[in-house]
Every structure is written in structure tokens, then in C-alpha cells.
Amino acid sequence: MRWLSGTRTALFAAFASMSVLLLSAMYIGGSIARDIELLEYKKQYYKDQSYKLAYAVQTQLKSGPLPEDQLQMLKDLSSVYTFAYRYYAADGTTVMYDSAEQRPRSAKPYEFDVPIVVDGSTVGYIITYVDLGKRDSSYYPGAGMESSRHHLALFAGLLVFALIASLVLARRLSQPIVRTGKAAERIASGYRNTEMPMAGTNEIRQLAHTINVLIREFDRQEGWRQQMMQDLAHELRTPLTSLLSRLEAILDGILPSTEENMHKIHTEIERLCRLVDDLEKLSDAEGARFQLNIQRVDMSQLVRDVYEGFVFMSKAKSIRLTFQKPHVPCYAEVDPDRIIQVISNLLSNAIKYTPSGGAVEVGLYPARNEIVVYCQDNGIGISETELTLIFNRFYRVDKSRSRHNASGGIGVGLSIAKALVEAHGGMIGAESVLGKGSKFYFCIEAAD
């Protein structure tokens, strides 16, 4: 019974119901309009017949009492016309002749009053009595028009056509949905290389496109996850192996327990702590498991404080670090500690990937109702392909360099920065030209 709840059945039922209701309304409305039209036709027909009767009478009658031959003429006319009538004298009350006594009672009686004029004076009146509800071809020639058989046949034909059209339309509209459902079942079964068919209405095509994008994004995330697990295993294995080797060597007496060896062990432990700290920060940032201590902050002073903290690091690499101060006050309602964390990450990356003799500039400026904080360098730059991936978790532009660099991380710094900026309702982005440098920036709402 699964097909009863299917999309095709639902669409067919909907289209068929609408068709039946529409055709029924058209049939009932048409029948009412036809009855009204036929009623007016009957009235006009009997009115014309009444005038014909009056004309036949007035050409034979004369003023005064009716002789036998005129009475016989009136009787003869009553057998010619299918309706009953009465002939009144000029006073309008004296009945001179009445054929209505011989007629059965009418279901829908209707009367017409026609004067009889002879030699310029009214000699009497003829009142005809007709039954508008009678349907008999012998009663009036338009009786055949009242037959509803051909209307019923037309209604039945249109109904059959509507049902067939509903079935065809339901099949056509449901086919893309059915194919999309089957493709979704294959994807759920593990065949993630299945593409959703781009067919059907705009909404169905948009749904299929969105699912395809999600699948591709899921595949990318899965690739990053696998890469992260490999990187994480390597990051853990390298210091642990080094620690284990040195400790075993010291325990076995191969290496002396000198300050230098202890310092190397301490360096590896710091590396492990930094790795765990980065993972914890990323988890907190992406899970929004932190509280923002919002304050009204002078962003110019905040950026300057971070800049001054990196001056000695830049001098150690012979990098010229400058601060571009805005010409107007820039205030924002932010968590200063979190924003310092973001700016520090951008500055640290800029100095790390800028060669000796290079330049790094950090600054800010107002833009409409926002404040833009930026960090620009003339370092190695980032390719256009990698530029779209740098804010993804565990993605590193130079994996080998970061892995073998003691200060290198596992590619979560920019992910943390992105999460922190978005927690403030802002946006972070980057521009870069490979071999010429990069510019990282973020925008936050300015305070009133």
C-alpha cells in the first residue's frame, strides 16, 4: 500500500479532485444559465404566439356580441394553438370565450394580455395562459433545447479527459521527485558519488542542486577529517617518539641527564601542550561554548596594543612592522580578549610567512557603520584555489613547512579567528596574490 502515500498518487488525487470540482461547478453553472435562457426564450415565444392569435382574432371579429360563426372561429383557434386563452369584452371583465376550462392546471403558469383593436377601437382582450414548466415538443418547438443528455455526455467526456490529463501531469511532475528520492536512497546507502538529477520544477532543481552542494561539501569535510586525523596522528607521534627515545636513552644511560637534553624534552612537551590547546580553542569557538565579555572598546588603542606586542618578534626576523592609525575615533562593543586573539593570530601568521626584509602593516579604518581591521604583508602569498579553503578547519597552506616548524600548528588558527569574529556578528576575509603577499581583514559593527 506504499503507492497510496506516494507523490504521484497525491498529485493525481489533487489534480483529479480539482478537475471534478471545476467541471461540476461549470456544469451546474451552465445548467442554471441554460435554464434562465430557455425561460426567456419560452416567454418570448409565447408572447409572439399570443400576438399572432390576437391578430387572427381581430381580423375576424367585429364590435358587438359574438355570432356563432365567430365563436366557432375562436374554438378552431384554440385547437391550433397549444396554450389556453380567454377572450374578454371591451370592459375587461366579461368573458366572451374561455378555452382554459378544458386545459389541465399549469405547474408554472404565465399570462400574456393582448388587446383586440377593430376599426381603431378596442373591442376586447385576449389573455393567454401558458405553462412554462412543461417540456413537450408538441407544446412548443424549443422543447428539444431543454434536453440535458448531450450536456451530460459532454460533462462525462470532459471528466474522462481531465482524469487522463491529471494522471499524465501527476506522472510528469512526480517523476523528478521519484528519481530524486531514489538518488537520495543511494546516497544514504553509502554511494556518495551519486549526483541528484537536475530535473523538474525550479524548486526541485534547486533542492537537487543544494543536495549536490551539500554532498560535495561533505566529501570535502570528510577529506579534511581524514587529513586531520593523519596530521593529528603525525603531530602526536613525532613529539611522543622523540620524548620516548630520549627518555629511554637517558634511562639506559646512553644519553646523560644534561640540561640540554632536558630542554629538548621540555620543547617536545610544549609542542604537545600547544597542540592540545589549539584543539580545545577550536572546539570552544566552533561550539560557541564561550561567553563574550562585551565592552565599549577603543579599537585603535586595542590594535596598537597588539601591534606593540609583536614589534620584537618582527625585529627578530628583520621584518618592518608598521601600524596605520585611523584619523577618526573607532569604537566598537566587543570582547577585547577575543578580538586580541583574532588580531594576534593574523599578525602571527603574517610574520611567520613573510621572509626576512619584508614588511607587515596592521591598521584599521571606519567603513559606513562598520570598523575594518586589517593585516597586510608582502610575504609568500596564497594561491587563488587555496584562498577559498584557508578558513576551513585543519587546512594549512604549507603543510610540510608547518609540520617541521616547531612553531607550526595544525591549521586551526584561522578557523578559531573566523568563529570568534562571527560570534561578534562580523565577517572575516582574505585577499592574496601568490608571490606578492596577502591581506587579511575582519569587519565588526561600529558603536554609536
Coordinates of C-alpha atoms in Angstrom, one line a residue:
M1 CA 0.0 0.0 0.0
R2 CA 3.1 2.2 -0.2
W3 CA 2.0 3.6 -3.6
L4 CA -1.1 5.1 -1.9
S5 CA 1.1 7.6 0.0
G6 CA 3.3 8.3 -2.9
T7 CA 3.8 11.7 -4.5
R8 CA 2.3 10.6 -7.8
T9 CA -0.9 9.4 -6.1
A10 CA -1.2 12.5 -4.1
L11 CA -0.7 14.7 -7.1
F12 CA -3.2 12.7 -9.1
A13 CA -5.8 12.9 -6.3
A14 CA -5.3 16.6 -6.1
F15 CA -5.5 17.3 -9.8
A16 CA -8.4 14.9 -10.2
S17 CA -10.3 16.5 -7.3
M18 CA -9.7 20.0 -8.7
S19 CA -10.9 18.9 -12.1
V20 CA -14.0 17.2 -10.8
L21 CA -14.9 20.3 -8.7
L22 CA -14.2 22.7 -11.6
L23 CA -16.2 20.6 -14.1
S24 CA -19.1 20.1 -11.7
A25 CA -19.2 23.9 -11.0
M26 CA -19.1 24.6 -14.7
Y27 CA -21.9 22.0 -15.4
I28 CA -24.1 23.3 -12.6
G29 CA -23.5 26.9 -13.6
G30 CA -24.1 26.1 -17.2
S31 CA -27.3 24.3 -16.4
I32 CA -28.6 27.3 -14.4
A33 CA -27.6 29.7 -17.2
R34 CA -29.3 27.5 -19.8
D35 CA -32.5 27.3 -17.7
I36 CA -32.6 31.0 -17.4
E37 CA -32.0 31.4 -21.2
L38 CA -34.7 28.8 -22.0
L39 CA -37.2 30.5 -19.7
E40 CA -36.7 33.8 -21.5
Y41 CA -36.9 32.0 -24.8
K42 CA -40.3 30.5 -23.8
K43 CA -41.6 33.8 -22.7
Q44 CA -40.7 35.4 -26.0
Y45 CA -42.0 32.5 -28.0
Y46 CA -45.4 32.5 -26.2
K47 CA -45.6 36.3 -26.5
D48 CA -45.1 36.1 -30.2
Q49 CA -47.7 33.4 -30.4
S50 CA -50.1 35.5 -28.4
Y51 CA -49.8 38.4 -30.7
K52 CA -50.3 36.1 -33.7
L53 CA -53.5 34.8 -32.0
A54 CA -54.7 38.3 -31.3
Y55 CA -54.1 39.3 -34.9
A56 CA -56.0 36.3 -36.2
V57 CA -58.9 37.1 -33.9
Q58 CA -59.1 40.8 -34.7
T59 CA -59.2 40.3 -38.4
Q60 CA -62.4 38.2 -38.0
L61 CA -64.2 39.9 -35.2
K62 CA -66.3 43.0 -35.2
S63 CA -67.6 45.1 -32.4
G64 CA -70.7 43.9 -30.6
P65 CA -71.9 40.4 -29.5
L66 CA -70.2 37.3 -30.9
P67 CA -72.2 35.4 -33.5
E68 CA -72.0 31.6 -33.8
D69 CA -69.5 31.7 -36.6
Q70 CA -67.1 33.8 -34.6
L71 CA -67.4 31.6 -31.6
Q72 CA -66.7 28.6 -33.8
M73 CA -63.7 30.5 -35.1
L74 CA -62.4 31.0 -31.6
K75 CA -62.9 27.3 -30.8
D76 CA -61.0 26.5 -34.0
L77 CA -58.1 28.7 -33.0
S78 CA -57.9 27.1 -29.6
S79 CA -57.2 23.8 -31.3
V80 CA -54.4 25.4 -33.4
Y81 CA -52.5 26.9 -30.5
T82 CA -51.1 24.8 -27.7
F83 CA -51.9 27.2 -25.0
A84 CA -55.3 28.2 -23.4
Y85 CA -56.7 31.7 -23.7
R86 CA -59.7 33.7 -22.7
Y87 CA -61.5 36.4 -24.8
Y88 CA -62.9 39.3 -22.7
A89 CA -65.2 42.0 -23.8
A90 CA -64.2 45.6 -24.1
D91 CA -64.9 46.2 -20.3
G92 CA -62.1 43.6 -19.5
T93 CA -64.3 41.6 -17.1
T94 CA -67.0 39.9 -19.2
V95 CA -65.7 36.5 -20.5
M96 CA -66.8 36.1 -24.1
Y97 CA -64.9 32.8 -24.7
D98 CA -62.8 30.6 -22.4
S99 CA -60.7 27.7 -23.6
A100 CA -58.8 27.4 -20.3
E101 CA -61.6 25.3 -18.8
Q102 CA -60.5 22.4 -21.0
R103 CA -56.8 22.7 -20.1
P104 CA -55.1 21.0 -17.1
R105 CA -53.8 23.1 -14.4
S106 CA -50.3 24.6 -15.1
A107 CA -47.2 23.9 -12.9
K108 CA -45.6 27.2 -13.8
P109 CA -48.4 29.5 -15.1
Y110 CA -47.6 32.6 -17.1
E111 CA -50.1 35.1 -18.6
F112 CA -50.0 37.5 -21.6
D113 CA -52.6 40.3 -22.1
V114 CA -53.1 41.4 -25.7
P115 CA -55.8 44.0 -26.7
I116 CA -58.1 43.4 -29.7
V117 CA -58.5 46.6 -31.8
V118 CA -61.0 46.8 -34.6
D119 CA -61.6 50.0 -36.6
G120 CA -59.5 52.0 -34.2
S121 CA -61.3 50.9 -31.1
T122 CA -60.7 48.2 -28.5
V123 CA -63.4 45.6 -28.8
G124 CA -61.9 43.1 -26.3
Y125 CA -58.8 41.5 -24.8
I126 CA -57.2 38.1 -25.2
I127 CA -55.3 36.7 -22.2
T128 CA -53.2 33.6 -22.9
Y129 CA -52.2 31.1 -20.3
V130 CA -49.0 29.1 -20.8
D131 CA -47.2 26.5 -18.7
L132 CA -43.5 27.5 -18.6
G133 CA -42.6 24.3 -16.8
K134 CA -44.0 22.0 -19.5
R135 CA -41.4 20.2 -21.6
D136 CA -43.1 18.8 -24.7
S137 CA -42.1 19.1 -28.3
S138 CA -45.8 19.3 -29.2
Y139 CA -46.3 22.1 -26.8
Y140 CA -43.5 24.4 -28.2
P141 CA -40.7 23.8 -30.7
G142 CA -37.9 24.7 -28.3
A143 CA -38.5 21.7 -26.1
G144 CA -35.6 19.9 -27.6
M145 CA -33.3 22.6 -26.4
E146 CA -34.1 21.5 -22.8
S147 CA -32.6 18.1 -23.2
S148 CA -29.6 17.6 -20.9
R149 CA -28.4 14.4 -22.4
H150 CA -25.8 16.0 -24.6
H151 CA -24.6 18.2 -21.7
L152 CA -24.2 15.1 -19.6
A153 CA -22.3 13.4 -22.4
L154 CA -20.1 16.4 -22.7
F155 CA -19.5 16.5 -19.0
A156 CA -18.6 12.9 -18.9
G157 CA -16.2 13.3 -21.8
L158 CA -14.5 16.3 -20.2
L159 CA -14.3 14.4 -16.9
V160 CA -12.6 11.4 -18.5
F161 CA -10.2 13.8 -20.3
A162 CA -9.5 15.6 -17.1
L163 CA -8.7 12.4 -15.3
I164 CA -6.3 11.3 -18.0
A165 CA -4.7 14.7 -18.1
S166 CA -4.4 14.6 -14.3
L167 CA -2.7 11.2 -14.5
V168 CA -0.2 12.4 -17.2
L169 CA 0.5 15.6 -15.3
A170 CA 1.0 13.8 -12.0
R171 CA 3.4 11.3 -13.6
R172 CA 5.4 14.1 -15.2
L173 CA 5.6 16.2 -12.1
S174 CA 6.3 13.3 -9.7
Q175 CA 9.0 11.6 -11.9
P176 CA 11.8 14.0 -10.9
I177 CA 10.8 13.7 -7.3
V178 CA 10.8 9.9 -7.6
R179 CA 14.2 10.0 -9.2
T180 CA 15.5 12.4 -6.6
G181 CA 14.2 10.1 -3.8
K182 CA 15.9 7.1 -5.4
A183 CA 19.2 9.0 -5.7
A184 CA 18.9 10.1 -2.1
E185 CA 18.4 6.5 -1.0
R186 CA 21.6 5.6 -2.9
I187 CA 23.5 8.4 -1.2
A188 CA 22.1 7.3 2.2
S189 CA 23.3 3.7 1.4
G190 CA 26.9 5.0 1.1
Y191 CA 27.1 5.8 -2.7
R192 CA 28.1 9.4 -2.1
N193 CA 29.3 9.8 -5.7
T194 CA 25.7 9.7 -6.8
E195 CA 24.5 13.0 -8.4
M196 CA 21.0 14.2 -7.7
P197 CA 19.2 14.6 -11.1
M198 CA 18.7 18.3 -12.1
A199 CA 15.1 17.9 -13.5
G200 CA 11.6 19.0 -12.6
T201 CA 10.3 22.4 -11.4
N202 CA 12.6 25.2 -10.3
E203 CA 12.1 24.3 -6.6
I204 CA 13.0 20.6 -7.2
R205 CA 16.1 21.6 -9.3
Q206 CA 17.1 24.0 -6.5
L207 CA 16.7 21.2 -4.0
A208 CA 18.7 18.8 -6.1
H209 CA 21.5 21.5 -6.6
T210 CA 21.5 22.2 -2.8
I211 CA 21.9 18.5 -2.0
N212 CA 24.7 18.1 -4.6
V213 CA 26.5 21.0 -3.0
L214 CA 26.0 19.5 0.5
I215 CA 27.3 16.2 -0.8
R216 CA 30.4 17.8 -2.3
E217 CA 30.9 19.8 0.9
F218 CA 30.5 16.6 3.0
D219 CA 33.1 14.9 0.8
R220 CA 35.5 17.9 1.3
Q221 CA 34.8 17.8 5.1
E222 CA 35.4 14.0 5.1
G223 CA 38.7 14.6 3.2
W224 CA 39.7 17.3 5.7
R225 CA 38.7 15.0 8.6
Q226 CA 40.9 12.2 7.2
Q227 CA 43.7 14.6 6.6
M228 CA 43.2 16.0 10.1
M229 CA 43.4 12.5 11.6
Q230 CA 46.6 11.9 9.7
D231 CA 48.1 15.2 10.7
L232 CA 47.0 14.8 14.3
A233 CA 48.5 11.3 14.4
H234 CA 51.7 12.7 13.0
E235 CA 51.7 15.7 15.3
L236 CA 51.3 13.4 18.3
R237 CA 53.6 10.7 17.1
T238 CA 56.6 13.0 16.4
P239 CA 57.0 14.6 19.8
L240 CA 55.9 11.4 21.6
T241 CA 58.5 9.3 19.7
S242 CA 61.2 11.9 20.4
L243 CA 60.2 12.0 24.1
L244 CA 60.2 8.2 24.4
S245 CA 63.5 7.9 22.6
R246 CA 65.2 10.5 24.7
L247 CA 63.8 9.2 28.0
E248 CA 64.7 5.6 27.1
A249 CA 68.2 6.7 26.2
I250 CA 68.6 8.6 29.5
L251 CA 67.2 5.6 31.5
D252 CA 69.5 3.2 29.7
G253 CA 72.4 5.5 30.3
I254 CA 73.1 6.2 26.6
L255 CA 72.3 9.9 27.0
P256 CA 73.4 11.9 30.0
S257 CA 70.7 13.7 32.0
T258 CA 72.1 17.1 31.0
E259 CA 70.3 20.5 30.9
E260 CA 70.4 20.4 27.1
N261 CA 68.6 17.0 26.9
M262 CA 66.1 18.1 29.4
H263 CA 65.5 21.3 27.4
K264 CA 64.7 19.3 24.3
I265 CA 62.3 17.1 26.2
H266 CA 60.7 20.3 27.5
T267 CA 60.3 21.6 24.0
E268 CA 58.5 18.5 22.8
I269 CA 56.2 18.7 25.8
E270 CA 55.4 22.3 25.0
R271 CA 54.6 21.3 21.4
L272 CA 52.1 18.7 22.7
C273 CA 50.5 21.2 25.0
R274 CA 50.2 23.7 22.2
L275 CA 48.5 21.1 20.0
V276 CA 46.0 20.2 22.7
D277 CA 45.4 23.9 23.4
D278 CA 44.7 24.6 19.7
L279 CA 42.2 21.7 19.6
E280 CA 40.5 23.0 22.7
K281 CA 40.2 26.5 21.4
L282 CA 38.8 25.3 18.1
S283 CA 36.2 23.1 19.9
D284 CA 35.1 26.0 22.1
A285 CA 35.0 28.5 19.3
E286 CA 33.0 26.4 16.8
G287 CA 30.7 25.1 19.5
A288 CA 30.1 28.6 20.9
R289 CA 31.0 27.3 24.3
F290 CA 32.4 30.6 25.5
Q291 CA 31.0 33.8 27.0
L292 CA 31.6 37.2 25.4
N293 CA 32.5 39.9 27.8
I294 CA 31.2 42.8 25.7
Q295 CA 32.6 46.2 26.4
R296 CA 32.8 49.5 24.6
V297 CA 36.4 49.5 23.3
D298 CA 38.7 52.0 21.6
M299 CA 39.6 49.7 18.6
S300 CA 42.5 52.0 17.7
Q301 CA 44.2 51.6 21.1
L302 CA 43.4 47.8 21.1
V303 CA 45.1 47.2 17.7
R304 CA 48.0 49.4 18.8
D305 CA 48.5 47.3 22.0
V306 CA 48.6 44.1 19.9
Y307 CA 51.0 45.7 17.4
E308 CA 53.4 46.7 20.2
G309 CA 53.4 43.1 21.4
F310 CA 54.7 41.9 18.1
V311 CA 57.3 44.5 17.5
F312 CA 60.2 42.5 19.0
M313 CA 59.1 39.3 17.1
S314 CA 59.2 41.2 13.8
K315 CA 62.6 42.7 14.5
A316 CA 64.0 39.3 15.3
K317 CA 63.1 38.3 11.7
S318 CA 64.2 41.7 10.3
I319 CA 60.6 42.4 9.2
R320 CA 59.4 46.0 9.2
L321 CA 56.1 46.1 11.2
T322 CA 54.0 49.3 11.0
F323 CA 50.7 50.5 12.5
Q324 CA 48.3 52.5 10.4
K325 CA 46.3 54.7 12.8
P326 CA 42.8 55.9 11.7
H327 CA 42.1 59.6 11.5
V328 CA 38.8 59.4 13.4
P329 CA 37.9 57.6 16.6
C330 CA 36.8 54.0 16.2
Y331 CA 34.8 52.4 18.9
A332 CA 33.0 49.1 19.0
E333 CA 31.2 46.9 21.5
V334 CA 33.3 43.7 21.6
D335 CA 35.0 41.3 23.9
P336 CA 38.6 42.7 23.9
D337 CA 40.3 39.5 24.8
R338 CA 38.7 37.6 21.9
I339 CA 39.4 40.4 19.4
I340 CA 43.0 40.5 20.6
Q341 CA 43.2 36.8 20.0
V342 CA 42.0 37.3 16.4
I343 CA 44.4 40.1 15.6
S344 CA 47.3 38.2 17.2
N345 CA 46.6 35.2 15.0
L346 CA 46.5 37.4 11.9
L347 CA 49.8 39.2 12.9
S348 CA 51.5 35.9 13.9
N349 CA 50.7 34.3 10.5
A350 CA 51.8 37.4 8.6
I351 CA 55.2 37.5 10.4
K352 CA 55.6 33.7 10.1
Y353 CA 55.0 33.6 6.3
T354 CA 56.9 36.9 5.4
P355 CA 60.6 36.4 4.6
S356 CA 63.4 38.5 6.3
G357 CA 63.5 42.0 4.9
G358 CA 59.7 42.0 4.3
A359 CA 57.0 44.3 5.6
V360 CA 53.8 43.8 7.6
E361 CA 51.2 46.5 8.1
V362 CA 48.4 46.4 10.6
G363 CA 45.7 49.0 10.9
L364 CA 42.0 49.8 10.9
Y365 CA 39.6 52.3 9.4
P366 CA 35.8 53.1 9.5
A367 CA 33.6 52.0 6.7
R368 CA 29.9 53.2 6.9
N369 CA 28.6 51.6 10.1
E370 CA 31.5 49.1 10.4
I371 CA 35.1 49.1 11.5
V372 CA 37.6 47.2 9.3
V373 CA 40.7 45.8 10.9
Y374 CA 43.4 44.5 8.5
C375 CA 46.8 42.9 8.5
Q376 CA 48.8 43.1 5.2
D377 CA 52.1 41.6 4.3
N378 CA 54.4 41.2 1.2
G379 CA 55.1 37.6 2.0
I380 CA 54.7 34.3 0.0
G381 CA 51.1 34.9 -0.8
I382 CA 48.3 32.3 -1.3
S383 CA 47.0 30.8 -4.5
E384 CA 43.5 31.5 -5.6
T385 CA 42.5 27.9 -5.1
E386 CA 43.8 27.7 -1.6
L387 CA 42.4 31.2 -0.7
T388 CA 38.9 29.7 -0.5
L389 CA 40.0 27.0 1.9
I390 CA 42.2 28.7 4.4
F391 CA 39.4 29.3 6.9
N392 CA 38.5 25.6 6.9
R393 CA 39.4 23.5 9.9
F394 CA 42.9 21.8 9.8
Y395 CA 43.7 23.3 6.5
R396 CA 47.3 24.6 6.1
V397 CA 48.7 26.3 3.0
D398 CA 52.2 24.9 3.6
K399 CA 51.7 21.6 5.3
S400 CA 55.3 20.4 5.2
R401 CA 56.6 23.7 6.4
S402 CA 54.2 23.9 9.3
R403 CA 54.7 20.3 10.3
H404 CA 58.5 20.6 10.6
N405 CA 58.4 24.1 12.1
A406 CA 58.4 24.0 15.8
S407 CA 56.2 27.0 15.9
G408 CA 53.8 25.5 13.4
G409 CA 50.3 24.4 14.3
I410 CA 47.7 22.1 12.8
G411 CA 45.8 24.6 10.8
V412 CA 43.1 25.8 13.2
G413 CA 44.2 29.3 13.9
L414 CA 42.2 31.0 11.2
S415 CA 39.2 28.7 11.9
I416 CA 39.2 29.9 15.5
A417 CA 39.6 33.6 14.3
K418 CA 36.6 33.1 12.0
A419 CA 34.4 31.6 14.7
L420 CA 35.3 34.5 17.1
V421 CA 34.6 37.2 14.6
E422 CA 31.3 35.6 13.6
A423 CA 30.4 35.4 17.3
H424 CA 30.6 39.2 17.3
G425 CA 28.3 39.3 14.3
G426 CA 31.2 40.2 12.0
M427 CA 32.8 38.9 8.9
I428 CA 36.4 37.8 8.1
G429 CA 38.0 37.5 4.7
A430 CA 41.3 37.5 2.8
E431 CA 42.8 38.8 -0.4
S432 CA 46.1 37.5 -1.8
V433 CA 48.4 37.3 -4.8
L434 CA 50.7 34.3 -4.9
G435 CA 54.3 35.5 -4.5
K436 CA 53.3 39.1 -3.7
G437 CA 51.6 39.0 -0.3
S438 CA 48.3 38.7 1.5
K439 CA 45.8 40.9 3.2
F440 CA 43.6 39.5 6.0
Y441 CA 40.8 41.6 7.4
F442 CA 37.6 41.4 9.5
C443 CA 34.7 43.8 9.9
I444 CA 32.7 44.4 13.1
E445 CA 29.8 46.8 13.8
A446 CA 30.8 50.2 15.0
A447 CA 29.4 51.5 18.3
D448 CA 27.2 54.6 18.2

